[in-house]
């Protein structure tokens, strides 16, 4: 029996890299879609590049998606590609809509025409809840997005539901609450903080500029969350699931934990910059993962403190490794100079 074949859009991102590892461990053939002109780094998947096949496709180009699906013939698609940085969506709302909203429709259309038996996962987001109507948020909580990113994700979510109900596609949406890791981009607040803590503890910086410390989020580990994505596509019938820890923490609590991990008081090193506050803030997000617990048999394994400690330690290792590389390069230059 041949191995199942999975296609991951956004494979070079945080979630894509963890999902690729997860699927390879399960014996899948893994294909990753990238844009032909993309400048995004493949650093997160460098260690598995010899085990995955990279194919070209573009969420802005319908025909490229059709050609890609005809070539790969996947059993499962995990659509993780998006413009995913919320502040950037305020600066580039139209581009965000093209990738994060309409791009989902293009991919679903390609599935419908090439092979409607493909199982499809859509990366929805807790940002769809925005100005929350109830706490905690479940699969039945109304959406009220507070950013162009959140609005685009609502579109992507509902078009996935529409194709499931209209054409009988096995299409699921995972409403994932904030999930972080050492592979998170530096533009996201958790990684911005853990990297700053590492730099400050090594004497490379003195402080970090932050915005709203009162905002509260439900933060989990991305490595745990990709398992839930896979489990959704193994069910008998498709559905949508909130994936979360069920716990909420403020940005201030996250900052405090990160600095305490290296024995520092955050009050000595944090400065507030009002320009970093969103035009429309989302104050509180906390998910109710009961349905995922019951139907998928999934539960977050990594605690919030473990997650932040893991990220700080990873940034410390990276900075020390970089410093050692620079030191070796300096020693080599000095040796060349002395021998000439």
PDB file of C-alpha atoms in Angstrom, residues 125-320:
ATOM      1  CA  UNK A 125      -8.000  31.786  13.680  1.00  0.00           C
ATOM      2  CA  UNK A 126      -9.168  32.988  17.078  1.00  0.00           C
ATOM      3  CA  UNK A 127      -8.770  36.511  15.669  1.00  0.00           C
ATOM      4  CA  UNK A 128     -12.136  35.883  13.997  1.00  0.00           C
ATOM      5  CA  UNK A 129     -13.780  36.289  17.422  1.00  0.00           C
ATOM      6  CA  UNK A 130     -12.202  39.722  17.911  1.00  0.00           C
ATOM      7  CA  UNK A 131     -14.584  41.727  20.086  1.00  0.00           C
ATOM      8  CA  UNK A 132     -15.767  38.629  21.856  1.00  0.00           C
ATOM      9  CA  UNK A 133     -19.468  37.997  22.468  1.00  0.00           C
ATOM     10  CA  UNK A 134     -18.890  35.332  25.141  1.00  0.00           C
ATOM     11  CA  UNK A 135     -16.062  33.820  27.165  1.00  0.00           C
ATOM     12  CA  UNK A 136     -14.682  31.260  26.574  1.00  0.00           C
ATOM     13  CA  UNK A 137     -15.094  31.123  22.804  1.00  0.00           C
ATOM     14  CA  UNK A 138     -16.399  27.913  21.216  1.00  0.00           C
ATOM     15  CA  UNK A 139     -17.335  26.706  17.756  1.00  0.00           C
ATOM     16  CA  UNK A 140     -20.737  28.381  18.213  1.00  0.00           C
ATOM     17  CA  UNK A 141     -19.488  31.815  19.339  1.00  0.00           C
ATOM     18  CA  UNK A 142     -20.381  34.580  16.823  1.00  0.00           C
ATOM     19  CA  UNK A 143     -17.499  36.229  15.012  1.00  0.00           C
ATOM     20  CA  UNK A 144     -16.658  39.935  15.365  1.00  0.00           C
ATOM     21  CA  UNK A 145     -13.180  40.413  13.846  1.00  0.00           C
ATOM     22  CA  UNK A 146     -11.201  43.543  14.757  1.00  0.00           C
ATOM     23  CA  UNK A 147      -8.548  43.590  12.023  1.00  0.00           C
ATOM     24  CA  UNK A 148      -8.339  43.081   8.247  1.00  0.00           C
ATOM     25  CA  UNK A 149      -6.590  39.797   9.050  1.00  0.00           C
ATOM     26  CA  UNK A 150      -9.490  38.657  11.231  1.00  0.00           C
ATOM     27  CA  UNK A 151     -12.024  39.687   8.575  1.00  0.00           C
ATOM     28  CA  UNK A 152     -10.096  37.762   5.906  1.00  0.00           C
ATOM     29  CA  UNK A 153      -9.958  34.699   8.132  1.00  0.00           C
ATOM     30  CA  UNK A 154     -13.736  34.847   8.653  1.00  0.00           C
ATOM     31  CA  UNK A 155     -14.182  34.790   4.876  1.00  0.00           C
ATOM     32  CA  UNK A 156     -11.788  31.837   4.547  1.00  0.00           C
ATOM     33  CA  UNK A 157     -13.628  30.012   7.312  1.00  0.00           C
ATOM     34  CA  UNK A 158     -17.104  30.480   5.865  1.00  0.00           C
ATOM     35  CA  UNK A 159     -16.107  29.727   2.276  1.00  0.00           C
ATOM     36  CA  UNK A 160     -14.705  26.421   3.568  1.00  0.00           C
ATOM     37  CA  UNK A 161     -18.027  25.676   5.276  1.00  0.00           C
ATOM     38  CA  UNK A 162     -19.833  26.692   2.071  1.00  0.00           C
ATOM     39  CA  UNK A 163     -17.845  24.299  -0.113  1.00  0.00           C
ATOM     40  CA  UNK A 164     -18.410  21.503   2.388  1.00  0.00           C
ATOM     41  CA  UNK A 165     -22.153  22.071   2.386  1.00  0.00           C
ATOM     42  CA  UNK A 166     -22.537  22.923  -1.310  1.00  0.00           C
ATOM     43  CA  UNK A 167     -20.256  20.365  -2.942  1.00  0.00           C
ATOM     44  CA  UNK A 168     -19.781  17.678  -0.298  1.00  0.00           C
ATOM     45  CA  UNK A 169     -16.050  18.281   0.113  1.00  0.00           C
ATOM     46  CA  UNK A 170     -14.359  16.860   3.191  1.00  0.00           C
ATOM     47  CA  UNK A 171     -13.332  20.327   4.342  1.00  0.00           C
ATOM     48  CA  UNK A 172     -12.497  21.229   7.956  1.00  0.00           C
ATOM     49  CA  UNK A 173     -11.487  24.431   9.704  1.00  0.00           C
ATOM     50  CA  UNK A 174      -9.311  24.508  12.789  1.00  0.00           C
ATOM     51  CA  UNK A 175     -10.020  27.630  14.807  1.00  0.00           C
ATOM     52  CA  UNK A 176      -6.588  27.820  16.379  1.00  0.00           C
ATOM     53  CA  UNK A 177      -5.906  30.171  19.248  1.00  0.00           C
ATOM     54  CA  UNK A 178      -2.443  31.735  19.583  1.00  0.00           C
ATOM     55  CA  UNK A 179       0.248  29.104  19.263  1.00  0.00           C
ATOM     56  CA  UNK A 180       3.929  29.861  19.568  1.00  0.00           C
ATOM     57  CA  UNK A 181       7.328  28.185  19.425  1.00  0.00           C
ATOM     58  CA  UNK A 182      11.041  28.908  18.945  1.00  0.00           C
ATOM     59  CA  UNK A 183      10.187  29.028  15.209  1.00  0.00           C
ATOM     60  CA  UNK A 184       7.785  31.954  15.608  1.00  0.00           C
ATOM     61  CA  UNK A 185       8.640  35.047  13.583  1.00  0.00           C
ATOM     62  CA  UNK A 186      10.359  37.913  15.386  1.00  0.00           C
ATOM     63  CA  UNK A 187       7.460  40.237  14.510  1.00  0.00           C
ATOM     64  CA  UNK A 188       5.108  38.378  16.883  1.00  0.00           C
ATOM     65  CA  UNK A 189       5.018  39.612  20.468  1.00  0.00           C
ATOM     66  CA  UNK A 190       6.017  36.335  22.134  1.00  0.00           C
ATOM     67  CA  UNK A 191       9.159  35.918  20.021  1.00  0.00           C
ATOM     68  CA  UNK A 192       9.910  39.631  20.224  1.00  0.00           C
ATOM     69  CA  UNK A 193       9.887  39.305  24.014  1.00  0.00           C
ATOM     70  CA  UNK A 194      11.840  36.052  24.322  1.00  0.00           C
ATOM     71  CA  UNK A 195      14.517  37.251  21.907  1.00  0.00           C
ATOM     72  CA  UNK A 196      14.772  40.570  23.766  1.00  0.00           C
ATOM     73  CA  UNK A 197      15.073  38.735  27.087  1.00  0.00           C
ATOM     74  CA  UNK A 198      17.882  36.599  25.687  1.00  0.00           C
ATOM     75  CA  UNK A 199      19.709  39.644  24.307  1.00  0.00           C
ATOM     76  CA  UNK A 200      19.289  41.615  27.543  1.00  0.00           C
ATOM     77  CA  UNK A 201      20.491  38.691  29.675  1.00  0.00           C
ATOM     78  CA  UNK A 202      23.631  38.470  27.506  1.00  0.00           C
ATOM     79  CA  UNK A 203      24.264  42.203  27.766  1.00  0.00           C
ATOM     80  CA  UNK A 204      23.482  42.881  24.105  1.00  0.00           C
ATOM     81  CA  UNK A 205      20.506  45.159  24.808  1.00  0.00           C
ATOM     82  CA  UNK A 206      19.085  47.073  27.750  1.00  0.00           C
ATOM     83  CA  UNK A 207      15.316  47.231  27.118  1.00  0.00           C
ATOM     84  CA  UNK A 208      12.450  46.248  24.822  1.00  0.00           C
ATOM     85  CA  UNK A 209       9.597  48.417  23.511  1.00  0.00           C
ATOM     86  CA  UNK A 210       6.087  46.955  23.842  1.00  0.00           C
ATOM     87  CA  UNK A 211       2.484  48.071  23.384  1.00  0.00           C
ATOM     88  CA  UNK A 212      -0.594  46.866  25.284  1.00  0.00           C
ATOM     89  CA  UNK A 213       0.481  44.746  28.264  1.00  0.00           C
ATOM     90  CA  UNK A 214      -3.119  44.142  29.357  1.00  0.00           C
ATOM     91  CA  UNK A 215      -4.230  42.177  26.283  1.00  0.00           C
ATOM     92  CA  UNK A 216      -4.961  38.554  27.206  1.00  0.00           C
ATOM     93  CA  UNK A 217      -4.476  35.518  24.987  1.00  0.00           C
ATOM     94  CA  UNK A 218      -4.812  31.753  25.074  1.00  0.00           C
ATOM     95  CA  UNK A 219      -1.249  30.689  24.164  1.00  0.00           C
ATOM     96  CA  UNK A 220      -0.197  27.133  23.311  1.00  0.00           C
ATOM     97  CA  UNK A 221       2.686  25.297  21.649  1.00  0.00           C
ATOM     98  CA  UNK A 222       2.539  25.017  17.854  1.00  0.00           C
ATOM     99  CA  UNK A 223       4.055  21.533  17.978  1.00  0.00           C
ATOM    100  CA  UNK A 224       1.004  20.337  19.923  1.00  0.00           C
ATOM    101  CA  UNK A 225      -1.497  22.090  17.673  1.00  0.00           C
ATOM    102  CA  UNK A 226      -0.438  20.537  14.359  1.00  0.00           C
ATOM    103  CA  UNK A 227      -1.449  17.123  15.698  1.00  0.00           C
ATOM    104  CA  UNK A 228      -5.007  18.460  16.001  1.00  0.00           C
ATOM    105  CA  UNK A 229      -4.928  19.514  12.333  1.00  0.00           C
ATOM    106  CA  UNK A 230      -4.103  15.960  11.288  1.00  0.00           C
ATOM    107  CA  UNK A 231      -6.725  14.432  13.556  1.00  0.00           C
ATOM    108  CA  UNK A 232      -9.451  16.577  11.981  1.00  0.00           C
ATOM    109  CA  UNK A 233      -8.804  15.016   8.579  1.00  0.00           C
ATOM    110  CA  UNK A 234      -8.939  11.470   9.998  1.00  0.00           C
ATOM    111  CA  UNK A 235     -12.555  11.754  11.200  1.00  0.00           C
ATOM    112  CA  UNK A 236     -15.506  10.016   9.526  1.00  0.00           C
ATOM    113  CA  UNK A 237     -17.251  13.329   8.880  1.00  0.00           C
ATOM    114  CA  UNK A 238     -15.770  16.824   8.456  1.00  0.00           C
ATOM    115  CA  UNK A 239     -16.282  19.566  11.005  1.00  0.00           C
ATOM    116  CA  UNK A 240     -14.795  22.654  12.607  1.00  0.00           C
ATOM    117  CA  UNK A 241     -12.928  22.674  15.918  1.00  0.00           C
ATOM    118  CA  UNK A 242     -11.578  25.203  18.389  1.00  0.00           C
ATOM    119  CA  UNK A 243      -7.986  24.311  19.257  1.00  0.00           C
ATOM    120  CA  UNK A 244      -6.830  25.996  22.455  1.00  0.00           C
ATOM    121  CA  UNK A 245      -5.503  25.408  25.967  1.00  0.00           C
ATOM    122  CA  UNK A 246      -8.549  26.871  27.716  1.00  0.00           C
ATOM    123  CA  UNK A 247      -6.307  29.154  29.775  1.00  0.00           C
ATOM    124  CA  UNK A 248      -5.680  32.875  29.323  1.00  0.00           C
ATOM    125  CA  UNK A 249      -2.639  34.980  30.194  1.00  0.00           C
ATOM    126  CA  UNK A 250      -1.875  38.663  29.788  1.00  0.00           C
ATOM    127  CA  UNK A 251       1.057  40.019  27.816  1.00  0.00           C
ATOM    128  CA  UNK A 252       2.381  41.287  31.145  1.00  0.00           C
ATOM    129  CA  UNK A 253       2.311  37.761  32.586  1.00  0.00           C
ATOM    130  CA  UNK A 254       4.137  36.452  29.541  1.00  0.00           C
ATOM    131  CA  UNK A 255       6.780  39.186  29.862  1.00  0.00           C
ATOM    132  CA  UNK A 256       7.199  38.522  33.570  1.00  0.00           C
ATOM    133  CA  UNK A 257       7.690  34.786  33.002  1.00  0.00           C
ATOM    134  CA  UNK A 258      10.232  35.351  30.245  1.00  0.00           C
ATOM    135  CA  UNK A 259      12.385  37.736  32.291  1.00  0.00           C
ATOM    136  CA  UNK A 260      12.084  35.604  35.432  1.00  0.00           C
ATOM    137  CA  UNK A 261      13.395  32.634  33.434  1.00  0.00           C
ATOM    138  CA  UNK A 262      16.783  34.385  33.277  1.00  0.00           C
ATOM    139  CA  UNK A 263      16.568  35.899  36.761  1.00  0.00           C
ATOM    140  CA  UNK A 264      15.597  39.447  35.721  1.00  0.00           C
ATOM    141  CA  UNK A 265      12.795  41.820  36.761  1.00  0.00           C
ATOM    142  CA  UNK A 266      10.807  42.874  33.697  1.00  0.00           C
ATOM    143  CA  UNK A 267      10.012  46.280  35.219  1.00  0.00           C
ATOM    144  CA  UNK A 268      13.668  47.254  34.781  1.00  0.00           C
ATOM    145  CA  UNK A 269      13.721  46.531  31.052  1.00  0.00           C
ATOM    146  CA  UNK A 270      10.308  47.171  29.466  1.00  0.00           C
ATOM    147  CA  UNK A 271       9.310  50.490  27.864  1.00  0.00           C
ATOM    148  CA  UNK A 272       5.820  51.251  26.549  1.00  0.00           C
ATOM    149  CA  UNK A 273       5.397  52.610  23.022  1.00  0.00           C
ATOM    150  CA  UNK A 274       1.797  53.750  22.294  1.00  0.00           C
ATOM    151  CA  UNK A 275       2.412  53.418  18.547  1.00  0.00           C
ATOM    152  CA  UNK A 276       2.574  49.634  19.011  1.00  0.00           C
ATOM    153  CA  UNK A 277      -1.059  49.458  20.166  1.00  0.00           C
ATOM    154  CA  UNK A 278      -3.440  48.210  17.447  1.00  0.00           C
ATOM    155  CA  UNK A 279      -6.026  50.640  15.981  1.00  0.00           C
ATOM    156  CA  UNK A 280      -8.725  48.200  17.167  1.00  0.00           C
ATOM    157  CA  UNK A 281      -7.473  46.008  19.993  1.00  0.00           C
ATOM    158  CA  UNK A 282      -8.637  42.502  20.842  1.00  0.00           C
ATOM    159  CA  UNK A 283      -8.574  42.499  24.622  1.00  0.00           C
ATOM    160  CA  UNK A 284      -9.405  38.917  25.606  1.00  0.00           C
ATOM    161  CA  UNK A 285      -9.251  35.593  23.779  1.00  0.00           C
ATOM    162  CA  UNK A 286      -9.629  32.212  25.488  1.00  0.00           C
ATOM    163  CA  UNK A 287     -10.848  29.080  23.775  1.00  0.00           C
ATOM    164  CA  UNK A 288     -13.093  26.222  24.825  1.00  0.00           C
ATOM    165  CA  UNK A 289     -11.416  23.072  23.434  1.00  0.00           C
ATOM    166  CA  UNK A 290     -14.092  20.681  24.756  1.00  0.00           C
ATOM    167  CA  UNK A 291     -15.208  19.466  21.323  1.00  0.00           C
ATOM    168  CA  UNK A 292     -11.621  18.766  20.235  1.00  0.00           C
ATOM    169  CA  UNK A 293     -10.993  16.972  23.530  1.00  0.00           C
ATOM    170  CA  UNK A 294     -14.055  14.762  23.079  1.00  0.00           C
ATOM    171  CA  UNK A 295     -14.175  14.090  19.322  1.00  0.00           C
ATOM    172  CA  UNK A 296     -10.512  14.308  18.334  1.00  0.00           C
ATOM    173  CA  UNK A 297      -9.008  12.987  21.547  1.00  0.00           C
ATOM    174  CA  UNK A 298      -6.713  16.010  21.484  1.00  0.00           C
ATOM    175  CA  UNK A 299      -5.470  18.128  24.379  1.00  0.00           C
ATOM    176  CA  UNK A 300      -2.621  20.625  24.692  1.00  0.00           C
ATOM    177  CA  UNK A 301       0.396  19.026  26.379  1.00  0.00           C
ATOM    178  CA  UNK A 302       2.782  21.955  26.887  1.00  0.00           C
ATOM    179  CA  UNK A 303       2.140  24.408  29.730  1.00  0.00           C
ATOM    180  CA  UNK A 304       2.413  28.160  29.243  1.00  0.00           C
ATOM    181  CA  UNK A 305       5.484  28.384  31.509  1.00  0.00           C
ATOM    182  CA  UNK A 306       7.154  25.506  29.636  1.00  0.00           C
ATOM    183  CA  UNK A 307       6.444  27.218  26.310  1.00  0.00           C
ATOM    184  CA  UNK A 308       7.944  30.575  27.303  1.00  0.00           C
ATOM    185  CA  UNK A 309      10.964  28.906  28.912  1.00  0.00           C
ATOM    186  CA  UNK A 310      11.497  26.819  25.774  1.00  0.00           C
ATOM    187  CA  UNK A 311      11.453  29.941  23.606  1.00  0.00           C
ATOM    188  CA  UNK A 312      13.850  31.916  25.822  1.00  0.00           C
ATOM    189  CA  UNK A 313      16.280  28.986  25.961  1.00  0.00           C
ATOM    190  CA  UNK A 314      16.166  28.584  22.169  1.00  0.00           C
ATOM    191  CA  UNK A 315      16.908  32.279  21.642  1.00  0.00           C
ATOM    192  CA  UNK A 316      19.795  32.116  24.103  1.00  0.00           C
ATOM    193  CA  UNK A 317      21.270  29.145  22.236  1.00  0.00           C
ATOM    194  CA  UNK A 318      20.884  30.909  18.901  1.00  0.00           C
ATOM    195  CA  UNK A 319      22.551  34.105  20.108  1.00  0.00           C
ATOM    196  CA  UNK A 320      25.446  32.206  21.677  1.00  0.00           C
TER     197      UNK A 320
END
